[in-house]
CSV table of C-alpha atoms and ligand atoms in Angstrom, one decimal:
chain,number,residue,atom,x,y,z
A,78,UNK,CA,-130.4,-72.5,72.2
A,79,UNK,CA,-129.6,-71.4,75.8
A,80,UNK,CA,-126.7,-69.5,76.3
A,81,UNK,CA,-125.1,-70.0,79.8
A,82,UNK,CA,-123.0,-65.9,79.6
A,83,UNK,CA,-121.0,-66.0,83.0
A,84,UNK,CA,-119.7,-69.7,85.0
A,85,UNK,CA,-116.3,-71.0,86.5
A,86,UNK,CA,-115.6,-74.2,84.8
A,87,UNK,CA,-113.4,-75.8,86.1
A,88,UNK,CA,-111.2,-77.5,88.4
A,89,UNK,CA,-111.6,-76.3,91.7
A,90,UNK,CA,-115.4,-76.5,90.8
A,91,UNK,CA,-116.0,-79.5,89.1
A,92,UNK,CA,-114.3,-82.7,88.8
A,93,UNK,CA,-115.7,-83.8,86.2
A,94,UNK,CA,-115.8,-80.9,83.1
A,95,UNK,CA,-116.8,-83.3,79.8
A,96,UNK,CA,-119.9,-84.5,82.4
A,97,UNK,CA,-120.7,-81.1,83.2
A,98,UNK,CA,-120.6,-80.4,79.3
A,99,UNK,CA,-122.3,-83.2,78.7
A,100,UNK,CA,-125.5,-82.7,80.8
A,101,UNK,CA,-125.9,-79.7,79.2
A,102,UNK,CA,-125.4,-79.7,75.6
A,103,UNK,CA,-128.3,-82.4,76.9
A,104,UNK,CA,-130.6,-79.7,78.1
A,105,UNK,CA,-129.7,-77.5,74.5
A,106,UNK,CA,-127.7,-75.1,76.5
A,107,UNK,CA,-124.7,-74.8,74.0
A,108,UNK,CA,-122.8,-72.0,74.7
A,109,UNK,CA,-120.8,-71.7,77.8
A,110,UNK,CA,-118.1,-68.5,79.4
A,111,UNK,CA,-115.9,-69.9,81.9
A,112,UNK,CA,-114.7,-67.1,84.1
A,113,UNK,CA,-111.8,-67.3,85.8
A,114,UNK,CA,-110.9,-65.3,88.5
A,115,UNK,CA,-107.6,-65.0,89.1
A,116,UNK,CA,-104.3,-66.0,87.3
A,117,UNK,CA,-104.7,-69.8,87.9
A,118,UNK,CA,-108.0,-70.2,86.4
A,119,UNK,CA,-108.0,-68.1,83.7
A,120,UNK,CA,-105.6,-70.1,82.2
A,121,UNK,CA,-107.3,-73.2,83.3
A,122,UNK,CA,-110.9,-71.6,82.0
A,123,UNK,CA,-108.4,-70.6,78.2
A,124,UNK,CA,-107.1,-74.5,78.5
A,125,UNK,CA,-111.3,-75.0,78.9
A,126,UNK,CA,-112.7,-72.9,76.0
A,127,UNK,CA,-109.9,-74.4,73.9
A,128,UNK,CA,-110.8,-78.1,74.4
A,129,UNK,CA,-114.3,-77.8,74.0
A,130,UNK,CA,-116.1,-76.7,71.0
A,131,UNK,CA,-119.4,-75.4,73.1
A,132,UNK,CA,-116.7,-72.8,75.8
A,133,UNK,CA,-115.6,-69.3,75.6
A,134,UNK,CA,-113.1,-67.7,78.7
A,135,UNK,CA,-113.0,-65.0,79.7
A,136,UNK,CA,-109.9,-63.7,81.7
A,137,UNK,CA,-108.8,-61.7,83.7
A,138,UNK,CA,-108.4,-60.9,87.6
A,139,UNK,CA,-111.6,-60.6,90.2
A,140,UNK,CA,-111.0,-57.9,93.0
A,141,UNK,CA,-111.2,-60.5,96.1
A,142,UNK,CA,-108.7,-62.5,94.1
A,143,UNK,CA,-105.7,-59.8,93.9
A,144,UNK,CA,-103.7,-61.2,96.9
A,145,UNK,CA,-100.6,-62.2,94.8
A,146,UNK,CA,-100.8,-60.5,91.4
A,147,UNK,CA,-98.2,-58.8,90.2
A,148,UNK,CA,-97.9,-57.2,86.3
A,149,UNK,CA,-96.5,-60.7,84.4
A,150,UNK,CA,-100.2,-61.6,85.6
A,151,UNK,CA,-100.5,-58.5,83.3
A,152,UNK,CA,-98.9,-59.2,80.6
A,153,UNK,CA,-100.9,-63.0,80.6
A,154,UNK,CA,-103.4,-61.2,80.1
A,155,UNK,CA,-102.2,-59.3,77.3
A,156,UNK,CA,-100.4,-61.6,75.8
A,157,UNK,CA,-103.9,-64.2,75.8
A,158,UNK,CA,-106.4,-61.1,74.4
A,159,UNK,CA,-106.7,-62.2,71.2
A,160,UNK,CA,-106.6,-65.8,71.4
A,161,UNK,CA,-109.9,-67.0,69.4
A,162,UNK,CA,-111.8,-68.3,72.4
A,163,UNK,CA,-111.2,-65.0,74.8
A,164,UNK,CA,-114.9,-63.8,74.0
A,165,UNK,CA,-114.3,-60.6,77.5
A,166,UNK,CA,-111.4,-59.3,79.9
A,167,UNK,CA,-113.6,-61.5,83.3
A,168,UNK,CA,-114.6,-61.2,85.8
A,169,UNK,CA,-113.2,-58.1,87.1
A,170,UNK,CA,-115.0,-55.0,89.3
A,171,UNK,CA,-115.0,-54.7,92.3
A,172,UNK,CA,-115.7,-56.1,95.7
A,173,UNK,CA,-115.8,-53.8,98.9
A,174,UNK,CA,-117.9,-55.8,100.7
A,175,UNK,CA,-115.0,-57.1,103.3
A,176,UNK,CA,-113.9,-55.5,106.3
A,177,UNK,CA,-110.8,-55.8,105.2
A,178,UNK,CA,-111.0,-54.8,101.2
A,179,UNK,CA,-107.7,-53.0,99.8
A,180,UNK,CA,-109.6,-50.6,97.6
A,181,UNK,CA,-107.0,-48.2,96.6
A,182,UNK,CA,-105.3,-51.2,95.1
A,183,UNK,CA,-108.5,-52.8,93.8
A,184,UNK,CA,-109.1,-49.8,91.5
A,185,UNK,CA,-105.7,-50.0,90.3
A,186,UNK,CA,-105.7,-53.1,88.7
A,187,UNK,CA,-109.7,-53.3,87.4
A,188,UNK,CA,-108.3,-50.3,85.6
A,189,UNK,CA,-105.6,-51.4,84.3
A,190,UNK,CA,-107.9,-54.5,82.9
A,191,UNK,CA,-109.8,-51.8,81.5
A,192,UNK,CA,-107.0,-50.3,79.9
A,193,UNK,CA,-106.0,-53.3,78.1
A,194,UNK,CA,-109.2,-53.6,77.1
A,195,UNK,CA,-110.2,-50.6,75.9
A,196,UNK,CA,-106.6,-50.7,74.0
A,197,UNK,CA,-107.9,-54.1,72.2
A,198,UNK,CA,-111.0,-52.8,71.9
A,199,UNK,CA,-112.6,-56.8,73.8
A,200,UNK,CA,-116.1,-56.3,75.8
A,201,UNK,CA,-115.2,-57.0,79.6
A,202,UNK,CA,-117.2,-58.7,82.7
A,203,UNK,CA,-117.6,-56.7,85.7
A,204,UNK,CA,-118.3,-57.9,89.2
A,205,UNK,CA,-119.7,-55.2,91.1
A,206,UNK,CA,-120.7,-56.0,95.3
A,207,UNK,CA,-121.4,-53.0,98.1
A,208,UNK,CA,-119.7,-50.6,95.3
A,209,UNK,CA,-121.9,-49.5,92.8
A,210,UNK,CA,-120.5,-45.5,92.8
A,211,UNK,CA,-116.5,-45.9,92.3
A,212,UNK,CA,-118.0,-48.9,89.4
A,213,UNK,CA,-120.3,-46.4,88.0
A,214,UNK,CA,-116.9,-43.3,88.3
A,215,UNK,CA,-114.8,-45.4,86.9
A,216,UNK,CA,-116.0,-47.2,84.0
A,217,UNK,CA,-117.7,-44.1,82.7
A,218,UNK,CA,-113.6,-43.0,81.6
A,219,UNK,CA,-114.0,-45.7,79.2
A,220,UNK,CA,-115.2,-46.4,75.8
A,221,UNK,CA,-116.0,-50.0,76.2
A,222,UNK,CA,-119.1,-52.6,76.3
A,223,UNK,CA,-119.3,-55.8,78.7
A,224,UNK,CA,-122.1,-57.1,81.1
A,225,UNK,CA,-123.3,-55.9,84.9
A,226,UNK,CA,-122.6,-59.8,85.8
A,227,UNK,CA,-125.2,-60.4,88.6
A,228,UNK,CA,-126.8,-57.0,88.6
A,229,UNK,CA,-128.8,-56.3,91.6
A,230,UNK,CA,-129.7,-52.2,91.8
A,231,UNK,CA,-131.5,-50.5,92.1
A,232,UNK,CA,-134.1,-49.4,88.0
A,233,UNK,CA,-132.0,-45.8,88.4
A,234,UNK,CA,-128.7,-47.6,88.3
A,235,UNK,CA,-129.7,-50.0,86.1
A,236,UNK,CA,-130.1,-47.2,83.4
A,237,UNK,CA,-127.2,-45.8,83.9
A,238,UNK,CA,-125.0,-48.8,82.7
A,239,UNK,CA,-127.6,-49.4,79.8
A,240,UNK,CA,-127.1,-45.0,78.4
A,241,UNK,CA,-122.9,-46.4,79.2
A,242,UNK,CA,-123.5,-49.4,76.0
A,243,UNK,CA,-123.8,-52.0,78.9
A,244,UNK,CA,-126.6,-55.5,79.2
A,245,UNK,CA,-126.7,-56.5,82.1
A,246,UNK,CA,-126.3,-59.5,83.6
A,247,UNK,CA,-129.2,-61.8,85.1
A,248,UNK,CA,-128.4,-65.2,87.4
A,249,UNK,CA,-130.8,-67.3,89.8
A,250,UNK,CA,-130.6,-63.8,92.6
A,251,UNK,CA,-133.9,-63.0,89.7
A,252,UNK,CA,-135.9,-66.6,91.2
A,253,UNK,CA,-135.0,-64.9,95.0
A,254,UNK,CA,-138.6,-64.7,96.9
A,255,UNK,CA,-138.4,-61.0,97.7
A,256,UNK,CA,-136.0,-59.9,95.2
A,257,UNK,CA,-136.7,-56.8,93.2
A,258,UNK,CA,-134.7,-57.2,90.0
A,259,UNK,CA,-137.4,-58.1,88.5
A,260,UNK,CA,-139.2,-55.4,88.7
A,261,UNK,CA,-136.5,-53.6,87.3
A,262,UNK,CA,-136.1,-56.2,84.8
A,263,UNK,CA,-140.2,-55.4,83.9
A,264,UNK,CA,-139.2,-51.6,83.7
A,265,UNK,CA,-136.1,-51.6,81.2
A,266,UNK,CA,-137.0,-54.6,78.8
A,267,UNK,CA,-135.7,-57.8,78.1
A,268,UNK,CA,-133.2,-56.3,75.2
A,269,UNK,CA,-130.9,-55.1,77.8
A,270,UNK,CA,-130.1,-58.6,79.7
A,271,UNK,CA,-128.7,-62.1,79.2
A,272,UNK,CA,-128.3,-64.2,80.9
A,273,UNK,CA,-126.0,-65.9,83.5
A,274,UNK,CA,-125.8,-68.5,86.1
A,275,UNK,CA,-122.5,-67.7,88.3
A,276,UNK,CA,-122.4,-71.2,89.1
A,277,UNK,CA,-121.5,-73.2,90.9
A,278,UNK,CA,-123.2,-69.8,92.6
A,279,UNK,CA,-126.4,-68.5,93.3
A,280,UNK,CA,-128.4,-72.0,91.8
A,281,UNK,CA,-132.0,-70.7,91.4
A,282,UNK,CA,-135.1,-71.7,93.1
A,283,UNK,CA,-136.1,-74.2,93.3
A,284,UNK,CA,-132.2,-76.0,93.6
A,285,UNK,CA,-130.8,-72.7,96.0
A,286,UNK,CA,-128.5,-73.8,98.2
A,287,UNK,CA,-127.6,-76.9,95.8
A,288,UNK,CA,-124.8,-76.6,93.9
A,289,UNK,CA,-125.1,-74.3,89.7
A,290,UNK,CA,-125.3,-75.4,86.8
A,291,UNK,CA,-125.2,-73.8,83.4
A,292,UNK,CA,-127.8,-76.0,82.4
A,293,UNK,CA,-130.5,-73.5,85.0
A,294,UNK,CA,-130.1,-71.0,82.8
A,295,UNK,CA,-133.4,-72.2,81.2
A,296,UNK,CA,-134.7,-72.0,85.0
A,297,UNK,CA,-133.7,-68.4,84.7
A,298,UNK,CA,-135.9,-68.3,81.3
A,299,UNK,CA,-138.6,-70.0,81.9
A,300,UNK,CA,-139.0,-67.8,85.1
A,301,UNK,CA,-139.0,-64.6,82.9
A,302,UNK,CA,-141.1,-65.8,80.1
A,303,UNK,CA,-143.9,-66.2,83.0
A,304,UNK,CA,-143.5,-63.4,85.1
A,305,UNK,CA,-143.1,-61.3,82.0
A,306,UNK,CA,-145.5,-63.3,79.8
A,307,UNK,CA,-143.5,-63.7,76.5
A,308,UNK,CA,-142.9,-67.0,75.0
A,309,UNK,CA,-139.4,-68.9,76.4
A,310,UNK,CA,-138.1,-68.2,72.9
A,311,UNK,CA,-138.6,-64.6,72.2
A,312,UNK,CA,-136.5,-64.0,75.2
A,313,UNK,CA,-133.8,-66.3,74.3
A,314,UNK,CA,-133.6,-64.9,70.7
A,315,UNK,CA,-133.3,-61.1,72.3
A,316,UNK,CA,-131.3,-62.4,75.0
A,317,UNK,CA,-129.1,-64.6,73.0
A,318,UNK,CA,-129.0,-61.9,70.6
A,319,UNK,CA,-128.0,-59.8,72.8
A,320,UNK,CA,-124.9,-61.1,74.3
A,321,UNK,CA,-123.6,-62.1,71.1
A,322,UNK,CA,-123.7,-57.8,69.8
A,323,UNK,CA,-121.9,-58.3,73.4
A,324,UNK,CA,-119.5,-60.7,73.1
A,325,UNK,CA,-119.1,-60.5,69.0
A,326,UNK,CA,-116.3,-63.5,69.3
A,327,UNK,CA,-118.9,-66.3,70.2
A,328,UNK,CA,-120.2,-68.0,67.0
A,329,UNK,CA,-123.9,-69.0,67.2
S,251,LIG,ZN1,-118.7,-65.0,88.4
């Protein structure tokens, strides 16, 4: 069984959710964690999770999607944090990529969500882009478990996150030519990673540039099996266990 620990399955990207789930089932991809990025997509992720047994929701507010944020968003998060199908607070984090970034606002909203996660002992799914130093510094202040989604940093940074109790989310980027990520994975071992697609983004090779789908996790698993010379079954056994260890409300 394949698990996609990070995707964005909602109307904004997929017209026909039924078809998407069906296609995943055909490929033995039976567990999907759809991540909200603002209030609207978090609500929708939760609705979809309630409708399909295969789908679980991470709810939270992404650093580039907080333009309209007010504390009613946080109130909604608190109201639904204990819902059955909510397995994490995510996608949350820091993104300093764009010139007009309001770092201070990103940090405030991230901290509010981390506090909530800590209070309810919920894992977090963290996005960090061009913001490693601040992300590490802030996460160290909280007693949390979680996933560093789309990890692409150095071996040194990987070790820091692992020491803090995080697993690293590995997506299609690992299949790209010149990606140094595979060497980092070789060093840290599959015991420290989970598999994700970030659908509809980051489609693995050889389909790079096309729209991504959760069932493409199998391309990532195949790639790692080949590169690391470990059987596909072993990679699935270990990374699925890792997902369950972090996202404890998953029913596998
Ligand atoms: Zn994402």
